[in-house]
Coordinates of C-alpha atoms and ligand atoms in Angstrom, one line a residue:
X1 CA 0.0 0.0 0.0
X2 CA 1.3 3.4 -0.9
X3 CA 0.9 5.8 2.0
X4 CA 1.2 9.6 2.4
X5 CA 4.9 10.7 2.7
X6 CA 6.2 10.9 6.3
X7 CA 5.2 14.2 8.0
X8 CA 2.1 14.8 5.8
X9 CA -1.5 13.7 6.2
X10 CA -4.8 13.5 4.4
X11 CA -7.6 15.6 5.8
X12 CA -10.5 13.2 5.7
X13 CA -14.2 14.1 5.2
X14 CA -14.8 13.1 8.9
X15 CA -12.5 15.9 10.1
X16 CA -13.0 18.5 7.4
X17 CA -15.5 20.3 9.6
X18 CA -12.7 21.3 11.9
X19 CA -10.8 23.0 9.1
X20 CA -13.9 24.7 7.7
X21 CA -14.7 26.0 11.2
X22 CA -11.3 27.6 11.4
X23 CA -11.4 28.9 7.8
X24 CA -14.8 30.6 8.5
X25 CA -13.4 32.2 11.7
X26 CA -10.4 33.4 9.7
X27 CA -12.6 35.0 7.0
X28 CA -14.7 36.7 9.6
X29 CA -11.9 38.2 11.6
X30 CA -9.8 39.3 8.5
X31 CA -12.9 41.0 7.2
X32 CA -13.5 42.7 10.5
X33 CA -10.0 44.1 10.3
X34 CA -10.3 45.0 6.6
X35 CA -7.5 42.7 5.4
X36 CA -7.5 41.4 1.9
X37 CA -6.4 37.9 0.8
X38 CA -3.3 37.3 -1.2
X39 CA -2.5 33.9 -2.9
X40 CA 0.9 33.2 -4.4
X41 CA 2.4 30.0 -5.9
X42 CA 3.4 27.3 -3.5
X43 CA 6.9 27.3 -5.1
X44 CA 9.2 30.2 -5.7
X45 CA 12.7 30.8 -6.9
X46 CA 15.0 29.5 -4.1
X47 CA 16.6 32.9 -3.5
X48 CA 13.2 34.4 -2.3
X49 CA 13.8 32.4 0.8
X50 CA 17.6 32.0 1.0
X51 CA 18.0 35.8 0.7
X52 CA 15.4 36.6 3.4
X53 CA 15.0 34.0 6.0
X54 CA 18.8 33.8 6.4
X55 CA 21.5 31.4 5.1
X56 CA 22.3 30.3 8.7
X57 CA 18.8 29.5 9.8
X58 CA 17.5 25.9 10.2
X59 CA 14.9 26.5 7.5
X60 CA 17.3 27.5 4.8
X61 CA 20.1 25.3 6.0
X62 CA 18.4 22.0 6.2
X63 CA 14.6 22.2 5.9
X64 CA 13.8 23.4 2.4
X65 CA 12.4 21.2 -0.3
X66 CA 14.6 22.4 -3.2
X67 CA 14.3 21.2 -6.8
X68 CA 16.0 21.9 -10.0
X69 CA 14.5 22.4 -13.4
X70 CA 15.9 23.3 -16.8
X71 CA 14.0 26.4 -18.0
X72 CA 14.0 28.0 -21.4
X73 CA 14.7 31.6 -20.4
X74 CA 15.3 33.8 -23.5
X75 CA 15.7 30.6 -25.5
X76 CA 18.8 29.8 -23.5
X77 CA 18.4 26.6 -21.6
X78 CA 19.4 27.2 -18.0
X79 CA 19.3 25.4 -14.7
X80 CA 17.0 27.0 -12.2
X81 CA 16.5 26.2 -8.5
X82 CA 13.1 26.4 -6.9
X83 CA 11.8 25.8 -3.4
X84 CA 8.5 24.7 -2.0
X85 CA 7.5 27.7 0.3
X86 CA 8.6 27.1 3.9
X87 CA 6.7 30.3 5.0
X88 CA 4.8 33.1 3.4
X89 CA 6.3 36.4 4.5
X90 CA 9.2 36.3 2.0
X91 CA 6.9 35.2 -0.8
X92 CA 4.4 37.9 0.1
X93 CA 7.1 40.6 0.0
X94 CA 8.3 39.2 -3.4
X95 CA 4.8 39.6 -4.7
X96 CA 4.4 43.1 -3.2
X97 CA 7.6 44.2 -4.9
X98 CA 6.7 42.5 -8.2
X99 CA 3.3 44.1 -8.3
X100 CA 4.2 47.4 -6.7
X101 CA 1.5 46.9 -4.1
X102 CA 3.0 49.4 -1.7
X103 CA 3.7 52.2 -4.2
X104 CA 4.1 55.6 -2.5
X105 CA 4.0 54.2 0.9
X106 CA 0.4 52.9 0.4
X107 CA -0.6 50.7 3.3
X108 CA -1.5 47.2 2.4
X109 CA -3.3 44.9 4.8
X110 CA -3.0 41.3 3.6
X111 CA -3.8 37.8 4.8
X112 CA -3.1 34.4 3.5
X113 CA -3.9 30.7 4.2
X114 CA -2.5 27.6 2.7
X115 CA 0.1 24.8 2.8
X116 CA 3.8 25.2 3.7
X117 CA 6.7 22.8 3.6
X118 CA 9.6 22.2 5.9
X119 CA 11.7 19.1 6.1
X120 CA 11.6 18.8 9.9
X121 CA 11.6 15.7 12.1
X122 CA 7.9 14.9 12.4
X123 CA 6.3 14.7 15.8
X124 CA 3.1 15.8 17.4
X125 CA 2.2 19.2 16.0
X126 CA 5.2 19.2 13.7
X127 CA 4.7 18.2 10.0
X128 CA 6.5 18.4 6.8
X129 CA 3.4 19.8 5.1
X130 CA 1.5 22.1 7.4
X131 CA -0.9 25.0 7.0
X132 CA -0.6 28.6 8.1
X133 CA -2.9 31.5 8.4
X134 CA -1.1 34.8 8.5
X135 CA -1.7 38.6 8.3
X136 CA 0.8 41.3 7.3
X137 CA 0.5 45.1 7.4
X138 CA 2.8 46.7 4.8
X139 CA 4.3 50.1 4.5
X140 CA 4.1 51.6 8.0
X141 CA 6.9 51.8 10.6
X142 CA 4.3 52.8 13.3
X143 CA 4.0 50.7 16.5
X144 CA 0.2 51.1 15.9
X145 CA 0.5 48.6 13.1
X146 CA 2.3 46.1 15.5
X147 CA -0.6 46.5 17.8
X148 CA -3.1 46.0 15.0
X149 CA -1.6 42.7 13.9
X150 CA -1.3 41.5 17.5
X151 CA -4.9 42.5 18.1
X152 CA -6.0 40.6 14.9
X153 CA -4.3 37.4 16.2
X154 CA -5.9 37.8 19.6
X155 CA -9.3 38.4 18.1
X156 CA -9.1 35.2 16.1
X157 CA -8.0 33.3 19.2
X158 CA -11.0 34.7 21.1
X159 CA -13.3 34.0 18.2
X160 CA -12.2 30.3 18.4
X161 CA -12.9 30.2 22.1
X162 CA -9.3 29.8 23.3
X163 CA -9.1 31.6 26.6
X164 CA -5.8 30.3 27.9
X165 CA -2.6 31.2 26.0
X166 CA 0.5 33.1 26.5
X167 CA 1.8 36.1 24.5
X168 CA 5.6 36.5 24.6
X169 CA 7.1 39.6 23.3
X170 CA 10.6 41.1 22.8
X171 CA 12.4 43.7 20.8
X172 CA 15.3 42.9 18.4
X173 CA 15.8 46.7 17.8
X174 CA 16.7 48.4 14.6
X175 CA 19.6 47.3 12.4
X176 CA 22.3 49.2 14.3
X177 CA 21.1 48.1 17.7
X178 CA 21.0 44.5 16.5
X179 CA 24.5 44.7 15.1
X180 CA 25.7 46.1 18.4
X181 CA 24.0 43.4 20.4
X182 CA 25.3 40.7 18.0
X183 CA 28.9 41.9 18.8
X184 CA 28.4 42.1 22.5
X185 CA 26.6 38.7 22.7
X186 CA 29.2 37.0 20.4
X187 CA 32.1 38.1 22.5
X188 CA 30.4 36.8 25.6
X189 CA 29.6 33.5 23.9
X190 CA 33.2 33.2 22.7
X191 CA 34.4 33.7 26.3
X192 CA 32.2 30.7 27.2
X193 CA 32.6 28.6 24.1
X194 CA 34.0 25.6 25.8
X195 CA 30.9 25.1 27.9
X196 CA 28.4 25.4 25.1
X197 CA 26.6 22.5 23.4
X198 CA 27.9 21.5 19.9
X199 CA 25.0 23.2 18.1
X200 CA 25.4 26.4 20.1
X201 CA 29.2 26.4 19.5
X202 CA 28.4 26.5 15.7
X203 CA 25.7 29.2 16.1
X204 CA 27.9 31.4 18.3
X205 CA 30.1 31.9 15.3
X206 CA 27.5 32.3 12.5
X207 CA 24.2 33.3 14.2
X208 CA 24.9 34.1 17.9
X209 CA 21.3 35.4 18.6
X210 CA 20.0 31.9 17.9
X211 CA 22.0 30.5 20.8
X212 CA 19.4 32.3 23.1
X213 CA 16.8 29.9 21.5
X214 CA 18.7 26.8 22.6
X215 CA 16.7 24.3 24.7
X216 CA 19.9 22.4 25.5
X217 CA 20.5 21.9 29.3
X218 CA 24.2 22.6 28.9
X219 CA 23.5 26.1 27.5
X220 CA 21.0 27.3 30.0
X221 CA 23.3 28.8 32.6
X222 CA 25.4 30.6 30.0
X223 CA 22.2 31.9 28.4
X224 CA 20.8 33.1 31.7
X225 CA 23.9 35.2 32.4
X226 CA 24.3 36.5 28.8
X227 CA 24.1 40.3 28.2
X228 CA 20.5 41.3 27.5
X229 CA 19.4 42.9 24.2
X230 CA 17.8 45.7 26.1
X231 CA 21.2 47.1 26.9
X232 CA 22.0 47.5 23.2
X233 CA 18.8 49.2 22.1
X234 CA 19.2 52.8 20.9
X235 CA 16.6 55.5 21.6
X236 CA 14.5 54.8 18.5
X237 CA 14.4 51.1 19.3
X238 CA 13.5 51.7 22.9
X239 CA 10.8 54.1 22.0
X240 CA 9.2 51.7 19.5
X241 CA 8.9 48.8 22.0
X242 CA 7.9 51.0 24.9
X243 CA 5.1 52.4 22.7
X244 CA 3.9 48.8 21.8
X245 CA 4.0 47.6 25.4
X246 CA 2.3 50.7 26.8
X247 CA -0.6 50.3 24.3
X248 CA -0.9 46.6 25.1
X249 CA -1.1 47.6 28.8
X250 CA -3.8 50.2 28.2
X251 CA -5.8 47.6 26.1
X252 CA -5.6 45.2 29.0
X253 CA -3.7 42.6 26.9
X254 CA -1.6 40.2 29.0
X255 CA 1.9 39.5 27.8
X256 CA 5.3 38.5 29.1
X257 CA 8.5 40.2 27.9
X258 CA 10.9 37.4 27.1
X259 CA 14.4 38.7 26.4
X260 CA 15.4 35.4 25.0
X261 CA 12.8 35.4 22.3
X262 CA 14.7 35.8 19.0
X263 CA 12.6 33.6 16.6
X264 CA 14.0 31.3 14.0
X265 CA 14.0 33.6 11.0
X266 CA 16.6 36.3 10.4
X267 CA 14.5 39.0 8.9
X268 CA 13.0 40.5 12.1
X269 CA 13.6 43.9 13.5
X270 CA 12.0 45.7 16.5
X271 CA 9.0 43.8 17.8
X272 CA 8.9 40.0 17.8
X273 CA 6.2 37.9 19.5
X274 CA 5.0 34.4 19.9
X275 CA 1.8 32.7 21.0
X276 CA 2.1 29.6 23.2
X277 CA -0.4 27.2 24.6
X278 CA -0.1 24.7 27.5
X279 CA -2.5 22.5 25.6
X280 CA 0.3 21.6 23.2
X281 CA 3.2 19.3 23.9
X282 CA 6.8 20.3 23.2
X283 CA 5.7 22.2 20.1
X284 CA 3.9 24.7 22.2
X285 CA 4.1 27.7 19.9
X286 CA 1.0 28.1 17.7
X287 CA 1.8 31.5 16.3
X288 CA 4.6 34.0 15.9
X289 CA 5.6 37.1 14.1
X290 CA 7.1 40.5 14.3
X291 CA 8.3 43.5 12.4
X292 CA 10.6 43.2 9.3
X293 CA 11.7 46.6 8.2
X294 CA 14.6 45.4 6.1
X295 CA 13.1 42.5 4.2
X296 CA 11.9 44.5 1.2
X297 CA 15.3 45.9 0.5
X298 CA 16.9 42.5 1.1
X299 CA 14.7 41.2 -1.7
X300 CA 15.6 44.0 -4.1
X301 CA 12.7 46.4 -3.3
X302 CA 12.7 49.9 -1.8
X303 CA 12.6 50.3 2.0
X304 CA 9.1 49.3 3.1
X305 CA 8.6 48.7 6.8
X306 CA 6.1 46.0 7.7
X307 CA 4.8 43.7 10.4
X308 CA 2.8 40.5 10.6
X309 CA 2.4 37.1 12.0
X310 CA 1.4 33.5 11.1
X311 CA -0.4 30.8 13.0
X312 CA -0.2 27.0 12.5
X313 CA -3.6 25.6 11.6
X314 CA -2.7 22.0 12.8
X315 CA -1.7 23.3 16.2
X316 CA -4.8 25.5 16.5
X317 CA -6.9 22.4 15.7
X318 CA -4.9 20.4 18.4
X319 CA -5.8 23.1 21.0
X320 CA -9.4 23.2 20.0
X321 CA -9.6 19.4 20.1
X322 CA -8.1 19.4 23.7
X323 CA -10.7 22.1 24.6
X324 CA -13.4 19.9 23.1
X325 CA -14.6 22.8 20.8
X326 CA -15.6 20.6 17.9
X327 CA -19.1 19.3 18.5
X328 CA -20.3 16.7 16.1
X329 CA -23.0 18.2 13.9
X330 CA -26.0 15.9 14.6
X331 CA -28.7 18.1 13.0
X332 CA -31.0 16.7 10.3
X333 CA -30.3 18.2 6.9
X334 CA -30.9 17.8 3.2
X335 CA -33.3 15.8 1.1
X336 CA -32.9 12.2 0.0
X337 CA -34.7 11.1 -3.2
X338 CA -35.7 7.5 -3.1
X339 CA -35.9 6.1 -6.6
X340 CA -38.6 3.3 -6.8
X341 CA -39.0 3.5 -10.6
X342 CA -35.7 2.5 -12.0
X343 CA -36.7 3.1 -15.6
X344 CA -37.2 6.9 -15.0
X345 CA -33.7 8.2 -14.1
X346 CA -34.4 11.5 -15.9
X347 CA -37.3 12.3 -13.6
X348 CA -35.1 11.8 -10.6
X349 CA -32.4 14.0 -12.0
X350 CA -34.9 16.7 -12.9
X351 CA -36.4 16.6 -9.4
X352 CA -32.9 16.8 -7.9
X353 CA -32.1 19.8 -10.1
X354 CA -35.4 21.5 -9.1
X355 CA -34.5 21.1 -5.4
X356 CA -31.0 22.3 -5.9
X357 CA -32.3 25.3 -7.8
X358 CA -34.2 26.2 -4.7
X359 CA -30.9 26.1 -2.8
X360 CA -31.6 22.8 -1.1
X361 CA -29.1 20.1 -0.5
X362 CA -30.4 17.0 -2.4
X363 CA -29.0 13.6 -3.2
X364 CA -30.2 10.2 -4.3
X365 CA -29.2 6.6 -4.6
X366 CA -26.7 5.7 -7.4
X367 CA -26.4 2.0 -6.7
X368 CA -29.9 0.8 -7.8
X369 CA -30.5 -0.4 -4.3
X370 CA -33.8 -1.7 -2.9
X371 CA -36.4 0.7 -1.4
X372 CA -35.5 -0.5 2.1
X373 CA -31.8 0.1 1.6
X374 CA -32.4 3.5 0.2
X375 CA -34.6 4.5 3.2
X376 CA -31.8 3.1 5.5
X377 CA -29.2 5.2 3.6
X378 CA -31.4 8.3 4.0
X379 CA -31.6 7.7 7.8
X380 CA -27.9 7.2 8.1
X381 CA -27.2 10.5 6.3
X382 CA -29.5 12.2 8.8
X383 CA -31.6 13.5 5.9
X384 CA -34.4 15.8 7.0
X385 CA -36.7 14.8 4.2
X386 CA -37.1 11.7 2.1
X387 CA -39.0 11.9 -1.2
X388 CA -40.2 8.8 -2.9
X389 CA -40.9 8.4 -6.5
X390 CA -42.3 5.1 -7.5
X391 CA -44.8 3.8 -10.1
X392 CA -47.8 4.9 -8.0
X393 CA -46.3 8.4 -7.6
X394 CA -45.7 8.5 -11.4
X395 CA -49.2 7.5 -12.2
X396 CA -50.8 10.1 -9.8
X397 CA -48.1 12.7 -10.6
X398 CA -47.5 13.1 -6.8
X399 CA -44.5 12.8 -4.7
X400 CA -44.6 11.1 -1.3
X401 CA -42.6 13.3 1.1
X402 CA -41.6 12.1 4.6
X403 CA -40.3 14.4 7.3
X404 CA -37.6 12.2 8.9
X405 CA -37.6 14.1 12.2
X406 CA -41.3 13.9 12.9
X407 CA -42.2 10.9 10.7
X408 CA -45.1 12.9 9.1
X409 CA -45.9 11.9 5.5
X410 CA -47.4 14.3 2.9
X411 CA -48.4 14.0 -0.7
X412 CA -47.4 16.8 -3.0
X413 CA -48.2 17.1 -6.7
X414 CA -45.3 17.4 -9.2
X415 CA -46.4 21.0 -9.9
X416 CA -46.6 22.0 -6.2
X417 CA -43.0 20.9 -5.4
X418 CA -41.7 24.3 -6.5
X419 CA -43.6 26.1 -3.8
X420 CA -43.4 23.5 -1.1
X421 CA -41.7 24.8 2.1
X422 CA -39.0 22.3 3.0
Ligands
HAM1 P1 7.1 30.5 12.2 O1 7.2 30.8 13.7 O2 8.2 29.8 11.5 O3 6.9 32.0 11.6 O4 5.7 29.8 11.9 C1 4.5 30.2 12.4 C2 3.7 29.1 12.9 O5 3.6 28.1 12.0 C3 4.3 28.4 14.1 O6 4.0 29.1 15.3 C4 3.6 27.0 14.1 O7 2.4 27.1 14.7 C5 3.4 26.8 12.6 N1 4.5 25.9 12.1 C6 5.7 26.2 11.8 N2 6.4 25.0 11.4 C7 5.5 24.0 11.5 C8 5.6 22.6 11.3 N3 6.7 22.0 10.8 N4 4.5 21.9 11.5 C9 3.3 22.4 12.0 N5 3.2 23.8 12.2 C10 4.3 24.5 12.0 C11 6.7 32.2 10.2 O8 6.5 31.3 9.4 C12 6.7 33.7 9.9 N6 6.5 33.8 8.4 C13 5.7 34.4 10.7 C14 5.6 35.8 10.3 C15 4.6 36.4 9.5 N7 6.4 36.8 10.7 C16 6.0 38.0 10.2 N8 5.0 37.7 9.5

């Protein structure tokens, strides 16, 4: 038997209601905040991601699905490298630059939803194909936009009925502050290099901020005593994060400042944040984001400051399952047409069409089963109505309609079906 590749899964009809519930909530909330949907291809030129997420990050280093194709550019055959998208922010910025979406500093409020791909070690809540919902506010450096996207995320969480979660927040400062901190931190890590784990030893050299992310026991004491980023923030960076935190305070939003929060992607500046839930196991982060003021120029565009976040749909579903938020829909619905006159399939089809034209859900047997089996099928499907067409009904030009909830039976003429109130 051929199975789905490791780390991927089918979403079966029995669980699709969970996804649709989330998708509806996402549409509702993005509409409330006046965000518009953007859809981009699921693969991009490799450099979209390698130039933005950072050569030294796990995603670019070892998690991307990269493939090669010969392309016929300007009639010269050349080898091109593509990647399945591991995240959306870089792809969205590529699209915004290509279509000049943020011309003359025009603010763009965008959201997206779809599959993403990372070659990670699969475990509960971690897949190789997973889904994200995200929102990005382009072309404003204002802390008000940081608040807007955090508020959008919280609104969705509330809409879904998740009351218990943690919002962690930190500032990585502007480019200069970050460069200063990188130097300070690196020199501290080099002084302690012998006591760091193997992975952190490597990171200390190439991407020192990521050492703060280490879960390795060996690293914890060194991380705890490491110089804090706060000490390296210049006035502009301090003002930005203070403004964000003060506004969150006045809105009554609970958060924890976590000075170790650096996130696994290199494009961030100023505010970074993460949403965590105790309902999840070790993969407890169900959303994350932040500001990325330098990403547009990294990808060849003009300077366009922006901020956004993304949430993992599989992890949101796991939380909602734990909270028992998915009730089985056990309501009666739809109409089942029982075909008791096998030689008249056109009449069945015409009747189904009539019902569907009225906006009603209607189905019938396609197996030429017995009357009894068709009634049983109708019951199993929780149909609200069963309509029988047999030889008697044909002769009298009347349908026999049964209300499956009450058991009541009514006769309705072919002509009256149009006006019958189901
Ligand atoms: P990220 O933290 O890499 O950020 O991913 C966001 C969310 O996607 C995570 O919190 C998690 O819920 C989900 N996720 C990530 N990887 C997996 C996986 N292998 N399996 C299941 N779920 C996963 C970003 O992707 C940024 N683009 C977020 C952003 C938007 N920053 C600014 N704007």
